[in-house]
Coordinates of C-alpha atoms in Angstrom, one line a residue:
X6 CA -37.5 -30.8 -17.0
X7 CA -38.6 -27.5 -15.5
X8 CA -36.4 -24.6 -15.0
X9 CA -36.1 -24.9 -11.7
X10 CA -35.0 -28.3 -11.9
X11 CA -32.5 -27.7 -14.5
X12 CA -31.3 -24.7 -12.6
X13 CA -30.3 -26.7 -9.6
X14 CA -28.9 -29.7 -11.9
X15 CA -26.5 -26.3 -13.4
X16 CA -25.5 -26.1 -9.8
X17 CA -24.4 -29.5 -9.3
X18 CA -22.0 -29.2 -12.2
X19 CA -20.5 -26.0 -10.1
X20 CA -20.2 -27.9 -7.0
X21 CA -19.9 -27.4 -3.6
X22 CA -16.0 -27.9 -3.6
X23 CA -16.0 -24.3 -6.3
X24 CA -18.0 -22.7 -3.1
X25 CA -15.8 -23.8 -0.9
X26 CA -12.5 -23.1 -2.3
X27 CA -13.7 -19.9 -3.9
X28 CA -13.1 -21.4 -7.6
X29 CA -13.9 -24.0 -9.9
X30 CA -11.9 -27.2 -9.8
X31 CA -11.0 -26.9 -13.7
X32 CA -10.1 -22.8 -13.9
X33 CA -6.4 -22.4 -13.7
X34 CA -6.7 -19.9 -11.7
X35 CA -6.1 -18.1 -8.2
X36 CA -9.6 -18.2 -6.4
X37 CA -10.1 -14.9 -4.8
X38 CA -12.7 -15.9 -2.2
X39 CA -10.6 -19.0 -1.5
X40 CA -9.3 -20.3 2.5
X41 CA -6.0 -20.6 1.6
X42 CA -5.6 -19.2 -1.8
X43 CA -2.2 -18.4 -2.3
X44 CA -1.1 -15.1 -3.1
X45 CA 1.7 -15.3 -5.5
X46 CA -0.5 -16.7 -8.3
X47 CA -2.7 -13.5 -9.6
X48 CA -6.1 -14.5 -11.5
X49 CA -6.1 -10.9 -13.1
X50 CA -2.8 -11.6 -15.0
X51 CA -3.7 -15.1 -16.3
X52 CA -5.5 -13.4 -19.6
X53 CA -4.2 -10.2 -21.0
X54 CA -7.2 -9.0 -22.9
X55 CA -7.1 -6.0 -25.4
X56 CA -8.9 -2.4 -24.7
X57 CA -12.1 -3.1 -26.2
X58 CA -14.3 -1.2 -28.3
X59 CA -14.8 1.9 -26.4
X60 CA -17.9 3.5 -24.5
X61 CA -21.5 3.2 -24.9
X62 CA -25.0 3.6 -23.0
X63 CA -28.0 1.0 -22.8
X64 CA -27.4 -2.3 -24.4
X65 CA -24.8 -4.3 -25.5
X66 CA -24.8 -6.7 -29.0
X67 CA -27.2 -8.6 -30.2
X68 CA -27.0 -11.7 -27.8
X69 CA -27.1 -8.8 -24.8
X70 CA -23.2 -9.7 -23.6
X71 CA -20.8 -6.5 -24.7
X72 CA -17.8 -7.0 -26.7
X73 CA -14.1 -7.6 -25.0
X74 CA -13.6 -4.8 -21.9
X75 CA -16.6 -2.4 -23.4
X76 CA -18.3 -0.3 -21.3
X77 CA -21.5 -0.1 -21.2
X78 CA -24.5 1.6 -18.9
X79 CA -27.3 2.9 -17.8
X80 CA -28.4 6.4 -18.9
X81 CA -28.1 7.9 -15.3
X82 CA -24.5 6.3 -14.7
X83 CA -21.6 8.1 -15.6
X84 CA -17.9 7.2 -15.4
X85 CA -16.1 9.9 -13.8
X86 CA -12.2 8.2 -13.5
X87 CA -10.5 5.0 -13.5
X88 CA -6.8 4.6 -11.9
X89 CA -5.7 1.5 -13.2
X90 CA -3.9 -0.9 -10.8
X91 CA -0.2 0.6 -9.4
X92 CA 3.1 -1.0 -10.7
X93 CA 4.1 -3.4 -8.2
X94 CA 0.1 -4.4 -6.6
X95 CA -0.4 -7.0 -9.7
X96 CA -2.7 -9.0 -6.9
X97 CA -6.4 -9.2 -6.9
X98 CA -7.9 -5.9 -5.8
X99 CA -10.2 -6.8 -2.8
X100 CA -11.8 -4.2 -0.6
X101 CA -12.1 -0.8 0.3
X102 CA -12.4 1.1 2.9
X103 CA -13.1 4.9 3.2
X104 CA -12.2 8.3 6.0
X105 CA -12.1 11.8 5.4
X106 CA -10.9 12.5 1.7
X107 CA -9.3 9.0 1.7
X108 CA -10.1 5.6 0.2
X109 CA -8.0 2.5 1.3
X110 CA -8.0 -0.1 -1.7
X111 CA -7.2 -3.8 -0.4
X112 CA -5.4 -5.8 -2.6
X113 CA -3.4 -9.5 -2.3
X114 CA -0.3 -7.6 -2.3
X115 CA -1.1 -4.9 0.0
X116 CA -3.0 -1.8 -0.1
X117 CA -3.5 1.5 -1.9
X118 CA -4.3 4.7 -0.5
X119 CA -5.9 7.6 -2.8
X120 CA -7.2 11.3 -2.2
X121 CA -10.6 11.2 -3.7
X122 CA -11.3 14.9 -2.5
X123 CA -12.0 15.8 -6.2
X124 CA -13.5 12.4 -7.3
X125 CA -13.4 13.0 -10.9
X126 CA -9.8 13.1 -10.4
X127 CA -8.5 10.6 -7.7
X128 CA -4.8 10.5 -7.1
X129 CA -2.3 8.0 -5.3
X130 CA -1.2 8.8 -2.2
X131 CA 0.6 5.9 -1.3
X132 CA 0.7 2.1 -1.8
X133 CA 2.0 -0.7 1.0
X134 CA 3.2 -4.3 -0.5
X135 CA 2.2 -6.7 2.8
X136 CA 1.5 -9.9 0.6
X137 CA -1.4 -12.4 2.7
X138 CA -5.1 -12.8 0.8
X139 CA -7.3 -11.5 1.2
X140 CA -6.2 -8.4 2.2
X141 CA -9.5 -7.6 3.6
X142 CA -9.6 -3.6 4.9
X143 CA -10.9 -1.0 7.3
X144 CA -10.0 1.6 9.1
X145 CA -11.2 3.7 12.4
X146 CA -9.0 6.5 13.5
X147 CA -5.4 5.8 13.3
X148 CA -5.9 2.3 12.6
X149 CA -6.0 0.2 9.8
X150 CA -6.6 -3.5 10.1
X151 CA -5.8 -6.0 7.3
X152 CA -7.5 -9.7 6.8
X153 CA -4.7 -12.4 6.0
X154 CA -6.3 -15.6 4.8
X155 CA -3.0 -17.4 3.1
X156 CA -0.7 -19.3 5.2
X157 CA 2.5 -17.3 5.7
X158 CA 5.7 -17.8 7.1
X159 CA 5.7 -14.9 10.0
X160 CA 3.6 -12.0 9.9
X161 CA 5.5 -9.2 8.6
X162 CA 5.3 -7.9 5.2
X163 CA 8.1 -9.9 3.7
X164 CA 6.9 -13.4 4.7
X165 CA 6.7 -15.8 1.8
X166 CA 3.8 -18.2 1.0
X167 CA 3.9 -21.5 3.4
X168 CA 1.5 -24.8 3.6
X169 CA -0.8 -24.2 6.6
X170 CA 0.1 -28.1 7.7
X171 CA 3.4 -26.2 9.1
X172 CA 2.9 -25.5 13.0
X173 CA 4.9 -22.3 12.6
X174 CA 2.4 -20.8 9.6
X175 CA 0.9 -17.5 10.3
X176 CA -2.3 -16.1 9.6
X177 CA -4.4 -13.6 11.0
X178 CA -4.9 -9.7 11.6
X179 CA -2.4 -7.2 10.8
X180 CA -2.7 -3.7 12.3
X181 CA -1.2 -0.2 10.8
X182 CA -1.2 3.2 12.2
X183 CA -2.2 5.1 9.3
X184 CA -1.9 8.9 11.3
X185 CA 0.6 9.5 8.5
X186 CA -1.5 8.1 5.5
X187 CA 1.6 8.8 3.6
X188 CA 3.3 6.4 5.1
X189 CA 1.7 3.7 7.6
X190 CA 3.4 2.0 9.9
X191 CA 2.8 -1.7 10.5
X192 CA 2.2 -1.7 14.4
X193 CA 0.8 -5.2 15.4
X194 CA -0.7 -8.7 14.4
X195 CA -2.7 -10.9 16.3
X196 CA -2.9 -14.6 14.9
X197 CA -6.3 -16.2 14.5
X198 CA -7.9 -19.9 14.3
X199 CA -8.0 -20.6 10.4
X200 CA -6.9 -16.9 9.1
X201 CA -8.7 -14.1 8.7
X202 CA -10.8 -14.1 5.5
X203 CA -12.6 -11.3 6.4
X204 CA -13.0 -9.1 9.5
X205 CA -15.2 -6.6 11.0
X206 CA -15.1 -3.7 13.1
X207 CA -17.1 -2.6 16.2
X208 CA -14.9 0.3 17.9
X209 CA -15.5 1.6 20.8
X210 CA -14.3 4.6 22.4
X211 CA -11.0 2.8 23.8
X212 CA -10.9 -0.2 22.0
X213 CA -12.1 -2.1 18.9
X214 CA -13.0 -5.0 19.2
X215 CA -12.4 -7.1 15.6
X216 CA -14.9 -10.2 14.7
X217 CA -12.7 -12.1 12.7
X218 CA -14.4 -14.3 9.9
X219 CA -12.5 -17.6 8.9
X220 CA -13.8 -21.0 7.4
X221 CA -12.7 -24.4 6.4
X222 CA -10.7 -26.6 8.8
X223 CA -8.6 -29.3 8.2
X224 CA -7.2 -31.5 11.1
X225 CA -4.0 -31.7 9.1
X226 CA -3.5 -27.8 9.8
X227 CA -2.5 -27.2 13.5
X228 CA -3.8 -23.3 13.5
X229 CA -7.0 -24.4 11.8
X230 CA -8.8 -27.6 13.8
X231 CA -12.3 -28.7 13.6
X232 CA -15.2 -28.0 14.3
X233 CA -14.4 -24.5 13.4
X234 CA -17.9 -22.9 14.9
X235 CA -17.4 -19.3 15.6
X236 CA -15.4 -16.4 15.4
X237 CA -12.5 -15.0 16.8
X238 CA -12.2 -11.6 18.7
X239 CA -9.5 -9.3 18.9
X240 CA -9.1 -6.3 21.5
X241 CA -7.3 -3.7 20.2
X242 CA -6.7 -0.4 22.7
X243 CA -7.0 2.4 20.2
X244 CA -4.2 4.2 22.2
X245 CA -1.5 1.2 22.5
X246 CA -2.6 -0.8 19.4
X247 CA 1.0 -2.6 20.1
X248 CA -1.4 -4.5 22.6
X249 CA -3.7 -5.8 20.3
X250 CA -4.7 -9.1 21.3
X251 CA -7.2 -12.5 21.2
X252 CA -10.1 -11.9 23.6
X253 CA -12.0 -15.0 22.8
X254 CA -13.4 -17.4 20.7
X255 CA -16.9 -17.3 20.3
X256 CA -19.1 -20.1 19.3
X257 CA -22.1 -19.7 17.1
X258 CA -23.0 -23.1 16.3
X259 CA -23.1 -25.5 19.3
X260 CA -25.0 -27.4 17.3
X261 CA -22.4 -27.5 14.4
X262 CA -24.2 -25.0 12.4
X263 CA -25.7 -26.5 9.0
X264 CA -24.1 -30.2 8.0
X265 CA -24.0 -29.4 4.3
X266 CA -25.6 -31.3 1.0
X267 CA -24.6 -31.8 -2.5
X268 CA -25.7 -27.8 -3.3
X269 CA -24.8 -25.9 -0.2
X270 CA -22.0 -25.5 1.7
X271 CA -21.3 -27.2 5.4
X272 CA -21.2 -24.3 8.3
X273 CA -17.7 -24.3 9.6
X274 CA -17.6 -20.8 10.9
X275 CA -18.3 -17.6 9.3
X276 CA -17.8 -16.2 5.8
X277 CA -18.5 -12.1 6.9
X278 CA -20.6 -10.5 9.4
X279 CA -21.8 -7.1 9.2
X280 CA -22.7 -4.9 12.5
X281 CA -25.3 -2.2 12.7
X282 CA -24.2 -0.6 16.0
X283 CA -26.9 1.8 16.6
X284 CA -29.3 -1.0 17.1
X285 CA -27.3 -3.5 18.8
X286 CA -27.4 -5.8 16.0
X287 CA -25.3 -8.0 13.8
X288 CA -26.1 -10.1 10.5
X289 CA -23.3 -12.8 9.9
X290 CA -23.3 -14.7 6.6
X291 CA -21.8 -18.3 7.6
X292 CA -21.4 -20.5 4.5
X293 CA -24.3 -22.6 5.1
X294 CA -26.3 -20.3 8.0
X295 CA -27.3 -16.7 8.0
X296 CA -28.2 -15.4 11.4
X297 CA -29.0 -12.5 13.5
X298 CA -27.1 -11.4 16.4
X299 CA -27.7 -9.5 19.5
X300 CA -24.0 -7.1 20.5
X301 CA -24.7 -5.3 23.0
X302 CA -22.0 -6.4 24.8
X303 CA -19.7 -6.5 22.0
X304 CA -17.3 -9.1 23.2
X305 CA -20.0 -11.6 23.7
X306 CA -21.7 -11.7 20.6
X307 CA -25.7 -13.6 21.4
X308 CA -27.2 -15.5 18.1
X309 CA -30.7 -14.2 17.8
X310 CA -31.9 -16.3 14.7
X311 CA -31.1 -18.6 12.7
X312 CA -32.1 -19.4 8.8
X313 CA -30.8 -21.6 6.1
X314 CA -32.0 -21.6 2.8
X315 CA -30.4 -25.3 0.8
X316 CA -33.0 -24.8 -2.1
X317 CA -31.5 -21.9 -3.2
X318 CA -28.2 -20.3 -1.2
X319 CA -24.7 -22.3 -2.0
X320 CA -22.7 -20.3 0.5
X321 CA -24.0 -17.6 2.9
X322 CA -21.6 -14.3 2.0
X323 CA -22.1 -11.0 3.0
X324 CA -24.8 -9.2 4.8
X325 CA -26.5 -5.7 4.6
X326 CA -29.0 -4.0 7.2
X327 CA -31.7 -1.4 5.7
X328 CA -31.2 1.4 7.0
X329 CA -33.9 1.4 9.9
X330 CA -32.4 -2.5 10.4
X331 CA -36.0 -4.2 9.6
X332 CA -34.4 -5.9 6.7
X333 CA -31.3 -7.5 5.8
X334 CA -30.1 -8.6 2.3
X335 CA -28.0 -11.5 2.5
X336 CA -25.9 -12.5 -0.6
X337 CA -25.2 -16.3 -2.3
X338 CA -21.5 -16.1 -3.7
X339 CA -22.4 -19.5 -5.3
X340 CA -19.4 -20.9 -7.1
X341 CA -17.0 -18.9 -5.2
X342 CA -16.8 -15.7 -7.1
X343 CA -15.1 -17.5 -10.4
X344 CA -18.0 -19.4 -11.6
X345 CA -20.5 -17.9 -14.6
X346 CA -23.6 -18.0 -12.6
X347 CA -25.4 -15.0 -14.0
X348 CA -27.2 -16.7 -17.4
X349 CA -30.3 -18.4 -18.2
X350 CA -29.3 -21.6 -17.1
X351 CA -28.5 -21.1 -13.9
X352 CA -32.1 -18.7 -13.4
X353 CA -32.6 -15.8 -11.1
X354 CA -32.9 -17.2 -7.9
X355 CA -29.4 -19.0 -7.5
X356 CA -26.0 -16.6 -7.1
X357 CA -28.2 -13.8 -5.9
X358 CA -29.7 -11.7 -2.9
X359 CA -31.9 -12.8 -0.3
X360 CA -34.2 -9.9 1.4
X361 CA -35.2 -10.5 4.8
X362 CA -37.1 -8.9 7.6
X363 CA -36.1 -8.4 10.9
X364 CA -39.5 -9.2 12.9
X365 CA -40.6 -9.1 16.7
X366 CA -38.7 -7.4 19.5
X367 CA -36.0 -7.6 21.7
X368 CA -34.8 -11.3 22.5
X369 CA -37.5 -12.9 20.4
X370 CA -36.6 -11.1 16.9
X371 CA -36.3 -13.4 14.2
X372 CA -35.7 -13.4 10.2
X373 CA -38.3 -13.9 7.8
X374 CA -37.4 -14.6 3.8
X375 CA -39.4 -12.1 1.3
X376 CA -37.5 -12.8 -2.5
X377 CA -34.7 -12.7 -4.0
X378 CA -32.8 -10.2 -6.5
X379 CA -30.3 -10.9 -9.2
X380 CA -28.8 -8.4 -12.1
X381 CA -31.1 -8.7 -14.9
X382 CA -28.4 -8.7 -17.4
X383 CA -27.1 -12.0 -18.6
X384 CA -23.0 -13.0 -18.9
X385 CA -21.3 -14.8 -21.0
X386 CA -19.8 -18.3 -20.0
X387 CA -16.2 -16.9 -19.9
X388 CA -17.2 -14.1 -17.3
X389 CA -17.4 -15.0 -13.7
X390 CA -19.8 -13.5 -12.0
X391 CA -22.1 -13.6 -8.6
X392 CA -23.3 -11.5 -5.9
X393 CA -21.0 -9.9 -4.1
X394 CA -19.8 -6.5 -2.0
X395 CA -22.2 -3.3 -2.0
X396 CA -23.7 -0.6 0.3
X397 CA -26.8 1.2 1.2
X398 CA -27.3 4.4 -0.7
X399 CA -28.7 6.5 1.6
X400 CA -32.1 7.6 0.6
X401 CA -34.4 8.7 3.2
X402 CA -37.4 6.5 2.6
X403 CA -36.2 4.2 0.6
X404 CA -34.1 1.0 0.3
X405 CA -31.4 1.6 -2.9
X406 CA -28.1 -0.2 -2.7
X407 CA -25.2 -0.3 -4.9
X408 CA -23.2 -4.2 -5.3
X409 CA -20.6 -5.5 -7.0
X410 CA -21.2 -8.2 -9.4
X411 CA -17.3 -9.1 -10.5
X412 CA -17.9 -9.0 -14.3
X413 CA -21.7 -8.6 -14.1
X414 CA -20.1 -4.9 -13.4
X415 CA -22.3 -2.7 -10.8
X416 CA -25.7 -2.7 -9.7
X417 CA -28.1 -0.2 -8.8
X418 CA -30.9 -1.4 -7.2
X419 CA -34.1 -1.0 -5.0
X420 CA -35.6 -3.1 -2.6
X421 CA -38.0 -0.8 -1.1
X422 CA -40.6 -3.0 -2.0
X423 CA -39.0 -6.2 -0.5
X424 CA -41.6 -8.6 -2.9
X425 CA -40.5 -6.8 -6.1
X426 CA -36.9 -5.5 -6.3
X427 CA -35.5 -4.2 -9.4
X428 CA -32.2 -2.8 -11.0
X429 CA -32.3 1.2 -11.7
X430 CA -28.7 1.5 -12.8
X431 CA -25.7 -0.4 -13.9
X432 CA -22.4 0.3 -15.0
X433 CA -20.3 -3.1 -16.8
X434 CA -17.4 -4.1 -18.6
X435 CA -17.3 -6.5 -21.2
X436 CA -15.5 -9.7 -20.4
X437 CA -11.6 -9.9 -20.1
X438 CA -11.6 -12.9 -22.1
X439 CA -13.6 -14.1 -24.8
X440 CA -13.2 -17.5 -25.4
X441 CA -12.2 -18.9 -22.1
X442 CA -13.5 -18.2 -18.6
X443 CA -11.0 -15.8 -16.4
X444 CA -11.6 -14.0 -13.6
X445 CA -12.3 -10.3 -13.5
X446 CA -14.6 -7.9 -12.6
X447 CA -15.8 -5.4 -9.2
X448 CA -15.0 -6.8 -5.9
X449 CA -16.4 -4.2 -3.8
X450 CA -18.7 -1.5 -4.7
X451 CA -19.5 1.4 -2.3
X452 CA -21.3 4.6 -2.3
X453 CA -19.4 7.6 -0.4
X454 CA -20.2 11.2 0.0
X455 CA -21.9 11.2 -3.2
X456 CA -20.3 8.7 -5.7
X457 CA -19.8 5.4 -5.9
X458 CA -16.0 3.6 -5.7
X459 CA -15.6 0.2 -7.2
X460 CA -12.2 -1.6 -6.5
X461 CA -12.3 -3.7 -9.9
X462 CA -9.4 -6.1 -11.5
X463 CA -9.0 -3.3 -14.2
X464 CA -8.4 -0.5 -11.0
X465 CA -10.4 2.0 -8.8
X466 CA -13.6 3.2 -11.0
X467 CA -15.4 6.6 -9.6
X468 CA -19.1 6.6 -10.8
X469 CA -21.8 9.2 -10.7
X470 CA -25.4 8.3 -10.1
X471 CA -27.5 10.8 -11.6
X472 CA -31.8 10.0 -10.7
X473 CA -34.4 11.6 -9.1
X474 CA -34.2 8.5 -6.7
X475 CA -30.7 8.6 -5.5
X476 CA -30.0 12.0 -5.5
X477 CA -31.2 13.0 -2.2
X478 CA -27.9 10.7 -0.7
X479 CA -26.1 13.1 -1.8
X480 CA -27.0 15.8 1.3
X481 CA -25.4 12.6 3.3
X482 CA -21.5 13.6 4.1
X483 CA -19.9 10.8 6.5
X484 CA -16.7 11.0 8.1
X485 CA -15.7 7.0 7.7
X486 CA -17.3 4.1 6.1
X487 CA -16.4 0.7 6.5
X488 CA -19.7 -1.0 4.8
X489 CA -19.2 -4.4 7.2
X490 CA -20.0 -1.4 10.1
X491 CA -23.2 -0.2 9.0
X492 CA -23.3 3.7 10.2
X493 CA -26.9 5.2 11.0
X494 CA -27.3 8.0 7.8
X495 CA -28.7 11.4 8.7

C-alpha cells in the first residue's frame, strides 16, 4: 500500500463527522471548531498536565516530540511573555483581535483585553464573561463584534446553554462599544441563520457591514434550516450601533455548493471568509468549497471562482491573501482541530495549506492550485493538531506568514516560491497530555507591530522573530488588525 493510499485510509478512521463537529466521536471533550459546541464543558480543563521540563532551542527527544508542556524552538524565536489564562475565563481561548496598544483575546467565556505597548510585559486591562462559542473577535473603532456559535437562551451575557431544536434559542452577533476599553458596554445583537461561528468585517465609513459564517443545518432546529448556502449580512451604523441589523442573506451556492464524500465535508455554508478590501476581493473557506469573491459592492458579495479539492482538503477553513492578492493560502482543519493529524501516517499533504494563485482579470479571475505546506515537525498521537489561524508578516517582496498549529505550536513560514514552501521558524509546547489525546495548543497566531501574539490554551504568548528575512516587517506600524480583513502593508 503506498503512502498515499494509506494516508487517505488514516483519514477515513478520522472521519467526516470529526470535521464536521469540530472533534472526534471518541474524545471526551468540548470540540472547539464545533456548530453547536457547548460552552460550559472546557476541553482545556479535561487534563491538568504538570510544568514540564523547562526551555530549550532546536530539537526535541529522540523520537522528535518534546517532553510534557516543554518549550522548544527555533534559534531566531524568542519568547518574550506569557499571561496565563484570567481567573474566571477557564473557556477555550479563541481569537484575537488587535487596535492601538490593545489586543482583544476571544475566549468561550468572553473576552480579554491587554495593553501590549511594552510587549515583553503585557498587562490585563480588563476581561468581559459573555459565555456563547466561539467567541470569535474584532474590532473597528468603537466597536467590538463577538461570534456566538452555541445555542443560548437570549442574548445577553447571562444566558445559559439551550438545545437549538427550541424556537426561542439565540445565536448570532453581539456588538460592544469598547470607547472605554476598560469597560465595554454590550450595545446590540443581531441573530443569524445557524449562529455565528465566525464573522468578518468590511467597514465602511458609516457602517460595517459583518459577513457572518455559520454551517451545519438540521431541519429539527427552527433558526438553522437547510439548505444553508450562504452567509448572513449584518449592517451596523458605526454611529447608532443600537441599529445594528440583518441586511440579507446571501447565497453562494445555488447549486448547493459541494455534496460531500466519505473524506470531505458537504458545503452547507461557510466556515470563514477573509476580505482584502483594497482590491475588492474576498477568499471564503466553505467546508467543502474555497472560492473567490468579487465585493465591491459590499452588501452583495459576487462569487468569482470556485475550487474543491476531495483528494486532499476535509474541510475548507480559513483563507489568507498575499499581500499583492495574486495568491491565497487556504487551510484544511481536517479532523476539526482535536484530531492528531500532524505525523507520518497521515503525510504532508492532508491537515495542511493550499497555495493558490489568483489569475486573469476582472470578472474572469479564477484560482489555480500550486502545493501544499504542512509543519515539518511531527506530534505525538495525544496532541491535536492541524492548520489553523495565522497572518501575513509583512515583508516587502516576499510571502512569510506566521499560523497557529494548536499543539504543533507556531509556524514561521515562506511561500514566496509558491512550488517550494518551507518552515523558517517555530515556537512549540510539548503536549498537555502524555498518554491520552487532549486538546491544547495556539488558536490564533498573529504578527503585530513587530511581534507575534498567540492566544494558546496555556494563555497569551508574545514572541520575537529575529532573521534577516522578517525583520524588515518590523518598519510596518498599523493602527488595527483584524487578520480575516486583510489591510494593504506599507
Amino acid at each position: 500500500m503506498t503512502p498515499f493510499h494509506r494516508a487517505r485510509r488514516r483519514r477515513r478512521r478520522i472521519g467526516l463527522s470529526a470535521a464536521l463537529t469540530g472533534l472526534l466521536a471518541t474524545l471526551v471533550l468540548a470540540g472547539p471548531a464545533a456548530a453547536t459546541p457547548d460552552p460550559d464543558r472546557d476541553p482545556t480543563t479535561e487534563v491538568e498536565s504538570t510544568e514540564g521540563a523547562g526551555e530549550r532551542s532546536g530539537a526535541a527527544g529522540d523520537d522528535g516530540i518534546p517532553g510534557v508542556d516543554e518549550i522548544v524552538h527555533s534559534d531566531n524565536i524568542t519568547q518574550l511573555a506569557n499571561i496565563p489564562r484570567e481567573e474566571g475565563l477557564s473557556g477555550t481561548n479563541s481569537d484575537i483581535a488587535f487596535q492601538g496598544d490593545y489586543a482583544f483575546a476571544g475566549n468561550y467565556d468572553g473576552f480579554v483585553v491587554y495593553d501590549i505597548s511594552r510587549p515583553s510585559s503585557p498587562r490585563l486591562v480588563t476581561q468581559v464573561l459573555c459565555p456563547g462559542a466561539q467567541n470569535d473577535i474584532s474590532v473597528t473603532g468603537d466597536l467590538l463584534f463577538l461570534s456566538v456559535d452555541s445555542s443560548r437562551s437570549d442574548d445577553s451575557c447571562s444566558s445559559e446553554s439551550q438545545p437549538a431544536t427550541e424556537a426561542d434559542s439565540w445565536e448570532g452577533i453581539r456588538v460592544f462599544d469598547i470607547s472605554d476599553v476598560r469597560a465595554p458596554r454590550y450595545v446590540s445583537a443581531v441573530e443569524t441563520a445557524c449562529g455565528s461561528h465566525t464573522h468578518t468585517l468590511v467597514p465602511e465609513r458609516r457602517d460595517v457591514y459583518v459577513y457572518v459564517s455559520s454551517y451545519a443545518p438540521d431541519a429539527s432546529f427552527p433558526d438553522c434550516q437547510p439548505p444553508h448556502d450562504g452567509i448572513s449580512i449584518v449592517k451596523v451604523p458605526r454611529h447608532a450601533p443600537e441599529r445594528a441589523a440583518l441586511s440579507r442573506f446571501e447565497v453562494l451556492f445555488p447549486d448547493g455548493g459541494f455534496p460531500g464524500d466519505e473524506d470531505g465535508s458537504a458545503t452547507t455554508g461557510c466556515h470563514d471568509i477573509t476580505v482584502y478590501q483594497a482590491l475588492d476581493l474576498a477568499a471564503g473557506a466553505c467546508m467543502g468549497d474555497g472560492i473567490l469573491m468579487d465585493i465591491s459592492r459590499p452588501d452583495r458579495p459576487r462569487v468569482l471562482d470556485r475550487v474543491q479539492d476531495a483528494e486532499h482538503f476535509a474541510f475548507w477553513h480559513s483563507a489568507t491573501f498575499s499581500q499583492d492578492g495574486s495568491k491565497i493560502v487556504f487551510t484544511d482543519e481536517l479532523g476539526g482541530g482535536g484530531a492528531p493529524t500532524c505525523d507520518a501516517t497521515v503525510g504532508d499533504e492532508f491537515g495542511a495549506n493550499g497555495i493558490y494563485h489568483v489569475t486573469g482579470r476582472g470578472h474572469n479571475r479564477a484560482l489555480s492550485f500550486q502545493s501544499y505546506y504542512k509543519i515539518p515537525r511531527h506530534q505525538s498521537q495525544t496532541e491535536n493538531c492541524v492548520a489553523h489561524n495565522g497572518s501575513l508578516i509583512p515583508v516587502p517582496g516576499r510571502d512569510i506568514m506566521v499560523q497557529s498549529w494548536y499543539q504543533g505550536g507556531v509556524s514561521v513560514w515562506e511561500f514566496t516560491d509558491s512550488d517550494n514552501p518551507r518552515e523558517i521558524g517555530y515556537f512549540e509546547r510539548g503536549p498537555v497530555n502524555g498518554d491520552e489525546l487532549a486538546f491544547g495548543g495556539s488558536w490564533s497566531a498573529y504578527y503585530y507591530n513587530g511581534h507575534v501574539y498567540s492566544n494558546d490554551q496555556k494563555g497569551l504568548d508574545v514572541l520575537r522573530i529575529d532573521d534577516r528575512r522578517t525583520d524588515p516587517a518590523r518598519r510596518v506600524h498599523l493602527d488595527e488588525l483584524n487578520a480575516q480583513t486583510q489591510p494593504t502593508y506599507r
